[in-house]
mmCIF file of C-alpha atoms and ligand atoms in Angstrom:
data_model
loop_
_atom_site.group_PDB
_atom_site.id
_atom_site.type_symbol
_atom_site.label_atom_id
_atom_site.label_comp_id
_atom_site.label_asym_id
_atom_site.label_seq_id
_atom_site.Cartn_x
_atom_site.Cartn_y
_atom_site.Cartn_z
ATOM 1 C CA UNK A 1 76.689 -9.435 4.476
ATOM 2 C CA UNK A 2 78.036 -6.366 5.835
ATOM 3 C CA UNK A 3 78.620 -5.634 9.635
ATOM 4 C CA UNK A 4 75.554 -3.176 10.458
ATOM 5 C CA UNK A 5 73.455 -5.947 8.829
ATOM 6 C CA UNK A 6 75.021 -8.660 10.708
ATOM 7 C CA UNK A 7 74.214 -6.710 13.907
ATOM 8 C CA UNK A 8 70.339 -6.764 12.945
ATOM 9 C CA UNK A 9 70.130 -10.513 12.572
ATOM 10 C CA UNK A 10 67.785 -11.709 15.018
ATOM 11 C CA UNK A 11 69.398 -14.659 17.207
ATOM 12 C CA UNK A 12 67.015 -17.736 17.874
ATOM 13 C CA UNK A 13 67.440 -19.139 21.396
ATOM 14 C CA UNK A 14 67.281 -23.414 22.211
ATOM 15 C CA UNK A 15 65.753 -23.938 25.557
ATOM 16 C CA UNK A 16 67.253 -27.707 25.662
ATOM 17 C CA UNK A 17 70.691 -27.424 24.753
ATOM 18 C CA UNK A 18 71.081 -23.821 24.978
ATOM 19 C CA UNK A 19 72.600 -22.989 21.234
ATOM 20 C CA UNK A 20 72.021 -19.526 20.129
ATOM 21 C CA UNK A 21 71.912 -19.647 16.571
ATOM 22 C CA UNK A 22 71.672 -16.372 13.980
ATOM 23 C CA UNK A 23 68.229 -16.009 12.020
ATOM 24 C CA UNK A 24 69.964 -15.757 8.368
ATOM 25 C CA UNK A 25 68.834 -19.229 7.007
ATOM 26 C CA UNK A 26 65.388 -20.727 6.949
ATOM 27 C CA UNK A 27 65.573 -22.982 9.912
ATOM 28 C CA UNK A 28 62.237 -24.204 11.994
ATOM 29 C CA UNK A 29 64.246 -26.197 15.021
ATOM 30 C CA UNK A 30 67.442 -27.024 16.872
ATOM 31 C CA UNK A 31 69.901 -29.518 15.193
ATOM 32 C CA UNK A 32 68.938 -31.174 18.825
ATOM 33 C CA UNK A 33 65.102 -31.755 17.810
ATOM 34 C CA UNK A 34 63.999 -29.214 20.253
ATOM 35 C CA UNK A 35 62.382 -25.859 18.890
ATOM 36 C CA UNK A 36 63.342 -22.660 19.084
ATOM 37 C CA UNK A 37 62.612 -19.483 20.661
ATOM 38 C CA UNK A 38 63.866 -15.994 19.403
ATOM 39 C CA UNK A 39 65.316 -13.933 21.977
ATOM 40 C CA UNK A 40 63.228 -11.012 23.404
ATOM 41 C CA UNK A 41 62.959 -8.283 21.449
ATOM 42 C CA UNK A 42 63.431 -4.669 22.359
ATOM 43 C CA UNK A 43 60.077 -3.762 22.136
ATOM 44 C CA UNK A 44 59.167 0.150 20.863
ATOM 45 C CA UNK A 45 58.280 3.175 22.301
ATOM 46 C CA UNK A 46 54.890 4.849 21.880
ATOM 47 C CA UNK A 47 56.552 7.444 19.327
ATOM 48 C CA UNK A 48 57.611 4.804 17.306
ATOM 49 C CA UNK A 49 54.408 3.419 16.226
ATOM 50 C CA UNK A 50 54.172 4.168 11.976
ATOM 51 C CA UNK A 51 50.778 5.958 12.656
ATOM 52 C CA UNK A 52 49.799 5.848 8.958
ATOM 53 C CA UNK A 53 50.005 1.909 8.396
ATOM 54 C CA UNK A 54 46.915 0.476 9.157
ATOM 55 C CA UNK A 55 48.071 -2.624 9.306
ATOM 56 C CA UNK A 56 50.412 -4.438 11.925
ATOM 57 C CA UNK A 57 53.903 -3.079 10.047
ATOM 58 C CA UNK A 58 52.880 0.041 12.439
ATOM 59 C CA UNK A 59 54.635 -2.076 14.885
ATOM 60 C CA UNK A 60 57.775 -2.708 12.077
ATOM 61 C CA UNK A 61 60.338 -1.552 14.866
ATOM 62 C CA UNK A 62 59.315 -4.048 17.150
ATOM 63 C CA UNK A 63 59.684 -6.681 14.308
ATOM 64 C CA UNK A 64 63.112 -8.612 14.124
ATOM 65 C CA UNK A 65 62.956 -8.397 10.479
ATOM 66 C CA UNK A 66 66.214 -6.933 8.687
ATOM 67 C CA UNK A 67 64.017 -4.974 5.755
ATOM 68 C CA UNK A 68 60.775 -3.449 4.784
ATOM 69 C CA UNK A 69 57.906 -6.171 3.795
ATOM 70 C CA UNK A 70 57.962 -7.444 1.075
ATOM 71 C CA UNK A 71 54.348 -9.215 1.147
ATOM 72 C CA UNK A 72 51.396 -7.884 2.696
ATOM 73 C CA UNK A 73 47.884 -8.213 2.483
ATOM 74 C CA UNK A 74 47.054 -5.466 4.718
ATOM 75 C CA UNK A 75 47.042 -7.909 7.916
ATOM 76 C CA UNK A 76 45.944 -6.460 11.046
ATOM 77 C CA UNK A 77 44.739 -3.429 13.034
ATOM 78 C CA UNK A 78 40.865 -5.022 13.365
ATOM 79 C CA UNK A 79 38.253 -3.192 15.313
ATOM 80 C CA UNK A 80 38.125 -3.670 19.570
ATOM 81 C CA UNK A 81 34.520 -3.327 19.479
ATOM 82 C CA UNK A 82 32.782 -2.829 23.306
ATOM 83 C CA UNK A 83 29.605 -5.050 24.179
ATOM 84 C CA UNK A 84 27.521 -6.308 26.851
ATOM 85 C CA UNK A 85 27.696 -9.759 27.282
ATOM 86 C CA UNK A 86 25.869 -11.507 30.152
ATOM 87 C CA UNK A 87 25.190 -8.207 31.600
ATOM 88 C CA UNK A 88 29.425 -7.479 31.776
ATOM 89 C CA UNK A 89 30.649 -5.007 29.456
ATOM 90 C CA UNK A 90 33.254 -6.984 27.187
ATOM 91 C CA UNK A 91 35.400 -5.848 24.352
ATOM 92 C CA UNK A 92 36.103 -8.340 21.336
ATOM 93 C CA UNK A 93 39.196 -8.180 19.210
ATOM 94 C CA UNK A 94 37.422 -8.928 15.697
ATOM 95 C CA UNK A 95 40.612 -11.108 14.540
ATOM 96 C CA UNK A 96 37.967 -12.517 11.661
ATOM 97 C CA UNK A 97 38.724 -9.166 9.791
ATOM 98 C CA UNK A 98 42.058 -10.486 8.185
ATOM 99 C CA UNK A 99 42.794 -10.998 4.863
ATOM 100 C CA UNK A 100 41.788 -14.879 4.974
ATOM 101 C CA UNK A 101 39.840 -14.666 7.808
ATOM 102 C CA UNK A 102 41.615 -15.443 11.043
ATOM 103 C CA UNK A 103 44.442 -14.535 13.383
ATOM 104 C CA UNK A 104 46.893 -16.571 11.703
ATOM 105 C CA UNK A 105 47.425 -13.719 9.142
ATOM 106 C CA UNK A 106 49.761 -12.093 11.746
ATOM 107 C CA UNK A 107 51.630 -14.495 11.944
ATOM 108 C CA UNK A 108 51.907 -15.923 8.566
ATOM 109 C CA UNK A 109 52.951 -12.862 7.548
ATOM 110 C CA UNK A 110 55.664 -11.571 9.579
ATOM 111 C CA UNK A 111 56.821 -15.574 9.475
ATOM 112 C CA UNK A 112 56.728 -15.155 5.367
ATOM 113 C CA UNK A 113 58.219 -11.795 5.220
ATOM 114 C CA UNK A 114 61.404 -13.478 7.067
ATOM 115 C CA UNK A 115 61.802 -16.830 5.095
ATOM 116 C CA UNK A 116 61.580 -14.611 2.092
ATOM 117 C CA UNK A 117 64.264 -12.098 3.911
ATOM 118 C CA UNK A 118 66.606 -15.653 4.089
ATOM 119 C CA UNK A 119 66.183 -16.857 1.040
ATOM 120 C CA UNK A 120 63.530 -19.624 1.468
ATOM 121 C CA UNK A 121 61.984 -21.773 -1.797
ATOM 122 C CA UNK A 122 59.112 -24.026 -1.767
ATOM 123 C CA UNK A 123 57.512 -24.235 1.365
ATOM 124 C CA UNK A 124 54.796 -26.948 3.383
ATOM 125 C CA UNK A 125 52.415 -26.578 5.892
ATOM 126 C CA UNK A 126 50.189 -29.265 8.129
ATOM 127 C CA UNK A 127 46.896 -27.647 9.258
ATOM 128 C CA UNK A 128 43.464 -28.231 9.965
ATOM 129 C CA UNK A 129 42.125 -25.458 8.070
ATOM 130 C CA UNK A 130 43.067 -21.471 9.151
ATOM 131 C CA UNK A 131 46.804 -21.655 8.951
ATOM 132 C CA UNK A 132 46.536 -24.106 6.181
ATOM 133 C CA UNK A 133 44.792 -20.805 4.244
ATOM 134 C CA UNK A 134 46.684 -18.088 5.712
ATOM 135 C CA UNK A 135 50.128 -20.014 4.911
ATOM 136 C CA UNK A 136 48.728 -20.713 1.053
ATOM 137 C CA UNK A 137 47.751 -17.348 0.535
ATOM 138 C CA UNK A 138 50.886 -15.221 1.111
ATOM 139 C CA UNK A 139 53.294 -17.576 0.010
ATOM 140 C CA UNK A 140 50.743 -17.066 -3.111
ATOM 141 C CA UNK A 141 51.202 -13.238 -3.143
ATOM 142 C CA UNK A 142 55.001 -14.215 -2.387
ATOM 143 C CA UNK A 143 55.322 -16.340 -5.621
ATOM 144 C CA UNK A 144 56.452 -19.165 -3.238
ATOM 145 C CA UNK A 145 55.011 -22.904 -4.143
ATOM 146 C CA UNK A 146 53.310 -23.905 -1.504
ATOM 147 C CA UNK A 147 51.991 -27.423 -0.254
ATOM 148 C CA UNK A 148 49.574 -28.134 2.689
ATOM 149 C CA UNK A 149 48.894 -30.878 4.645
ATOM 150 C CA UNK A 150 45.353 -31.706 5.520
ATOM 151 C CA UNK A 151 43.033 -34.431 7.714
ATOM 152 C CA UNK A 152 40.978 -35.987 5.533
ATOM 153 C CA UNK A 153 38.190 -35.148 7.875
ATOM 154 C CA UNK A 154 39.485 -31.266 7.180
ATOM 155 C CA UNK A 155 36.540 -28.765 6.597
ATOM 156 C CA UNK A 156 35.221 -28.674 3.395
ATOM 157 C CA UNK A 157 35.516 -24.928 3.342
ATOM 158 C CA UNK A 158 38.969 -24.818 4.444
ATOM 159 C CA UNK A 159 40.190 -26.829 1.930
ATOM 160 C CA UNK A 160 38.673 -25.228 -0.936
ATOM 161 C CA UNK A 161 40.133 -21.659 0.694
ATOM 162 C CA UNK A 162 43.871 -23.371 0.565
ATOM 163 C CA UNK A 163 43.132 -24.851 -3.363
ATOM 164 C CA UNK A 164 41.866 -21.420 -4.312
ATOM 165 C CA UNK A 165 44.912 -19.918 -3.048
ATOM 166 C CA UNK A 166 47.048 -21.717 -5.423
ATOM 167 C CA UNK A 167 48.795 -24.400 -3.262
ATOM 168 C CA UNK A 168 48.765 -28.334 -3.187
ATOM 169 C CA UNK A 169 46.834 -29.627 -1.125
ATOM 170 C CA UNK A 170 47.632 -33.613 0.425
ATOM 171 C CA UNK A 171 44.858 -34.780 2.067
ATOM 172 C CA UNK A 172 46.147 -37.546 4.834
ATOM 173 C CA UNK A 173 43.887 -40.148 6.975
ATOM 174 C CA UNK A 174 44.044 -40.721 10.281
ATOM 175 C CA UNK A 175 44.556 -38.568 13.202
ATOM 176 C CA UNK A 176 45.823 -35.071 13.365
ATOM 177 C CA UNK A 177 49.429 -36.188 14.721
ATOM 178 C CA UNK A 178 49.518 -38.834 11.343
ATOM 179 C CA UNK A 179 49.267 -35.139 9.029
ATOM 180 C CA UNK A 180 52.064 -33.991 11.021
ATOM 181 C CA UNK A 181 54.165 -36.655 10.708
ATOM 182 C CA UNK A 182 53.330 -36.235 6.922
ATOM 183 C CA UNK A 183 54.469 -33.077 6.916
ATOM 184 C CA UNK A 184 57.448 -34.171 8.784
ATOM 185 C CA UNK A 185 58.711 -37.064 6.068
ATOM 186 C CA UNK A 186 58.663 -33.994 3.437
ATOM 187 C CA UNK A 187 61.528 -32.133 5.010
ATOM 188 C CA UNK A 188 63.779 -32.945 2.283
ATOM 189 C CA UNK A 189 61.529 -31.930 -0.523
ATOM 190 C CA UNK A 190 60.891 -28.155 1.056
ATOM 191 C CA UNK A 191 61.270 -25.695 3.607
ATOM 192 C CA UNK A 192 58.651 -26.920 6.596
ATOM 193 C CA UNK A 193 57.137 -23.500 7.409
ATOM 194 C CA UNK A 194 55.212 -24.926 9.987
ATOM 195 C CA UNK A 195 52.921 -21.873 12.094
ATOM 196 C CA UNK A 196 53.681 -24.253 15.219
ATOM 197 C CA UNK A 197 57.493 -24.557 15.087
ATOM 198 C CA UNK A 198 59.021 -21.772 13.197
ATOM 199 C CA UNK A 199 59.217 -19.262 15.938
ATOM 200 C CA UNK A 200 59.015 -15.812 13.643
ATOM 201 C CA UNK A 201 54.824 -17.146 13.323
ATOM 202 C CA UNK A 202 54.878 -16.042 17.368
ATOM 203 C CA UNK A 203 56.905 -12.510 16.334
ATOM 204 C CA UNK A 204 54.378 -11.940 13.911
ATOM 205 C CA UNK A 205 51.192 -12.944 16.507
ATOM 206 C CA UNK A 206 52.924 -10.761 19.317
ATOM 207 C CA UNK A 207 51.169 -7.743 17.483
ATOM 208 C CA UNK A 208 47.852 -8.265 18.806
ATOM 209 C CA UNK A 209 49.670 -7.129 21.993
ATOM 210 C CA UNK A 210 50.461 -3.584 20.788
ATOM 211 C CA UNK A 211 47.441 -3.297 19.308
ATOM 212 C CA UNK A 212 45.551 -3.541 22.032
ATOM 213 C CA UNK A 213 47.585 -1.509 23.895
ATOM 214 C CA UNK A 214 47.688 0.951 21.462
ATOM 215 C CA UNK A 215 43.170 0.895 20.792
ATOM 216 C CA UNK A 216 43.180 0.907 24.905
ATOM 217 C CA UNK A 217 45.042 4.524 24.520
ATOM 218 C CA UNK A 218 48.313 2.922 25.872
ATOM 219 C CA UNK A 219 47.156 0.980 28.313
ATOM 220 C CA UNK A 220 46.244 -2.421 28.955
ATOM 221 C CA UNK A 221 43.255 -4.571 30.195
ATOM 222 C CA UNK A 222 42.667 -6.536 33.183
ATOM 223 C CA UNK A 223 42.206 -10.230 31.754
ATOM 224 C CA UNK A 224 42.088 -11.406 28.214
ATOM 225 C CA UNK A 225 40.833 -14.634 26.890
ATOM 226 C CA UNK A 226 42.076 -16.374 23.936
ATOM 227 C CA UNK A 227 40.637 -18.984 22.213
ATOM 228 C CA UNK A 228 43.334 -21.689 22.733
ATOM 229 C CA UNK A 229 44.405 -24.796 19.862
ATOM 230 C CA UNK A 230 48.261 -25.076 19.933
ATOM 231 C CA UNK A 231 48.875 -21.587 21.544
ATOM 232 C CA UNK A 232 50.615 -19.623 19.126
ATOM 233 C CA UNK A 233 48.039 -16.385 19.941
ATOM 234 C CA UNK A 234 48.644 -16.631 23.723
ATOM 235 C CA UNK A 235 51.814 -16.984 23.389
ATOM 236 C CA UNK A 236 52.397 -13.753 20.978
ATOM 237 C CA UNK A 237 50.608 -12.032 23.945
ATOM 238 C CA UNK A 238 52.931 -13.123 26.193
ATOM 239 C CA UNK A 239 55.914 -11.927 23.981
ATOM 240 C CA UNK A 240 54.342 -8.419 23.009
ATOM 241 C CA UNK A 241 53.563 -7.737 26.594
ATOM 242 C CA UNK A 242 57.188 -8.713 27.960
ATOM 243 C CA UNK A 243 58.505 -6.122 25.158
ATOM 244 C CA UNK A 244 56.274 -3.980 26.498
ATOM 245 C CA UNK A 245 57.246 -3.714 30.285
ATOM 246 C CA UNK A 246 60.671 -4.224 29.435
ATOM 247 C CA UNK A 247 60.879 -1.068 27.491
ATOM 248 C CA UNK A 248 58.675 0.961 30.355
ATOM 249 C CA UNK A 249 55.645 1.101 28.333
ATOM 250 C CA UNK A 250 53.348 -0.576 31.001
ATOM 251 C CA UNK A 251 53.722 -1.484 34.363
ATOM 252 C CA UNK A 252 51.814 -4.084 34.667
ATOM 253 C CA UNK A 253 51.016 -7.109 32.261
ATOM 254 C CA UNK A 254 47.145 -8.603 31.583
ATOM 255 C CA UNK A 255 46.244 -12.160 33.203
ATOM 256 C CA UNK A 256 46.089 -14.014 29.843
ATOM 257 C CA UNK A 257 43.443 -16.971 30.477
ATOM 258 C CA UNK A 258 43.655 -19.892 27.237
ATOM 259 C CA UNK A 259 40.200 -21.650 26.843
ATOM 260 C CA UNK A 260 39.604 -24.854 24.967
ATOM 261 C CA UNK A 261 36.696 -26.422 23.038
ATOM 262 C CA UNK A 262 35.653 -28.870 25.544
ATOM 263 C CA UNK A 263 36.235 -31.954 22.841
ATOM 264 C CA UNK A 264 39.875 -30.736 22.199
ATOM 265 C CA UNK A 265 41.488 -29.383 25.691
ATOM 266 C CA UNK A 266 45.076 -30.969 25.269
ATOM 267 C CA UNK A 267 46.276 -27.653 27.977
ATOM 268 C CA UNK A 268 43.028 -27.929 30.076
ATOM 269 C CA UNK A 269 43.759 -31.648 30.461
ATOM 270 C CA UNK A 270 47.301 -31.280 31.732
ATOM 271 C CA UNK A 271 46.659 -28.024 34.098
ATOM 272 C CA UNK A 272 44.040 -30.372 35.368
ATOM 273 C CA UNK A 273 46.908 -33.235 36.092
ATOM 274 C CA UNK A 274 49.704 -30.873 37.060
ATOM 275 C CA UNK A 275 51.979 -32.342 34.569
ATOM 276 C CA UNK A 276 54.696 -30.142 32.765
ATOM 277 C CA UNK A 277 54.024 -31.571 29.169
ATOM 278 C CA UNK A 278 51.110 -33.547 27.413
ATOM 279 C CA UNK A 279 48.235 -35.275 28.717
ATOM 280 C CA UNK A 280 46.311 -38.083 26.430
ATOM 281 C CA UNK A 281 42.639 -36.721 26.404
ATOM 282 C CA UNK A 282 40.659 -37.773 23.207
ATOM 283 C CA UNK A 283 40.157 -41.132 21.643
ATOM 284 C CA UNK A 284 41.569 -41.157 17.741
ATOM 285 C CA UNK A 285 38.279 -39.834 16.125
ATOM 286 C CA UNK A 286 37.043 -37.402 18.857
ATOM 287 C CA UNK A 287 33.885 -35.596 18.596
ATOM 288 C CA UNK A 288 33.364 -32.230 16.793
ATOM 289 C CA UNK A 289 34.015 -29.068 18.593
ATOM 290 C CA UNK A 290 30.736 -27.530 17.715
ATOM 291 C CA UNK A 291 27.357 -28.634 16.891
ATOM 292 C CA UNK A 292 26.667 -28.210 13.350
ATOM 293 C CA UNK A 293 23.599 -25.938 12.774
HETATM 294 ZN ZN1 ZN B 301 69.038 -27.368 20.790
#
């Protein structure tokens, strides 16, 4: 690898042990067991935006990515449309207009468009149902094999969405944490490319950031509430507006609020006990998140 392409390799960060370790292998932790962070980025100015991509790579400077992508589906850039709600005027990021149908498209792809970058193979993915998808259908248009991880109790829909995309799909019983640990026990067969630990999945959610303060006409809003499961969309937010003040675009950062379906509020329950990590809150078969119609 030549020097000017050594000095682009992003550096991932260990918050236990404190290793910094170069991005040039598909990794998705610390030798220690902890996961990894990549250091802050360096953000871009306004006049660096690629204007004609209407996608997220209009935010490719920002991106610690050595090269141009090599997979996309056209992810991102999806209306801020303004309504009254309640009486309150409220604008709503339609994240549902992605190529598979959720948020996760940001960050599977930007996380893809990496592991490809450093050489990755056959990949696996736990998930309940959007990441499953999003994961399956780019390393699909990547030509990557792809096996995902599913609760038995998975929805129907979902599943079918990750089998039409090509990849294998292991249905396991039990709770969530048992298709994890499934997951886990494949390490040695392929590369875990798991939306939850392998930190370029938060580079690629950080996005929504710019775009918002890019649709607000370079500005940003007073709160913003994000639907909340493991975090990785609040916590993008919280990465895209860092780069943001760092590099003088704004002077201020939104409050970022995470809500939680009431049946499945692992944060809500430890904010509500003050503890630093996780809180037990659900019996092994808790009870659906919605009503069904
Ligand atoms: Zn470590």
């Amino acid at each position: 690898m030549a020097w000017y392409e050594m000095a682009m390799t992003a550096l991932y960060h260990c918050p236990a042990c404190g290793a910094n370790l170069p991005a040039d292998r598909p990794i998705w932790r610390c030798s220690c067991g902890s996961h990894l962070n990549l250091v802050p980025g360096s953000g871009l100015a306004r006049g660096e935006i690629a204007a004609r991509e209407a996608s997220l790579w209009r935010y490719r400077s920002a991106l610690a990515l050595g090269h141009k992508p090599r997979v996309s589906l056209g992810e991102g850039w999806t209306p801020l449309v303004e309504r009254k709600w309640a009486g309150v005027p409220v604008r709503f990021k339609l994240e549902s207009q992605m190529p598979t149908g959720s948020f996760k498209d940001r960050g599977s792809a930007v996380m893809l468009n990496h592991l490809i970058e450093v050489g990755v193979g056959a990949i696996h993915e736990d998930s309940s149902g959007n990441a499953g998808s999003s994961i399956a259908t780019y390393a699909a248009a990547a030509g990557l094999p792809c096996r995902i991880y599913v609760p038995a109790t998975a929805p129907r829909g979902k599943v079918v969405q990750i089998a039409a995309a090509g990849a294998e799909v292991r249905a396991i019983p039990g709770t969530r944490q048992a298709v994890t640990e499934a997951a886990l026990a494949a390490v040695g067969e392929s590369f875990y490319a798991s939306h939850n630990w392998q930190p370029f999945f938060i580079e690629g959610t950080k996005t929504l950031a710019y775009e918002l303060w890019e649709q607000l006409g370079f500005s940003v809003p007073d709160n913003i509430l994000v639907p909340t499961g493991y975090g990785s969309n609040i916590l993008g937010l919280e990465r895209g507006f860092d780069e943001l003040e760092r590099r003088g675009e704004i002077t201020r950062r939104p409050r970022l609020f995470a809500v939680q379906a009431a049946n499945c509020a692992a944060f809500a329950a430890s904010w509500a006990a003050g503890a630093e990590g996780y809180v037990p809150f659900t019996s092994a078969s808790p009870p659906p998140t919605a009503s069904p119609r």
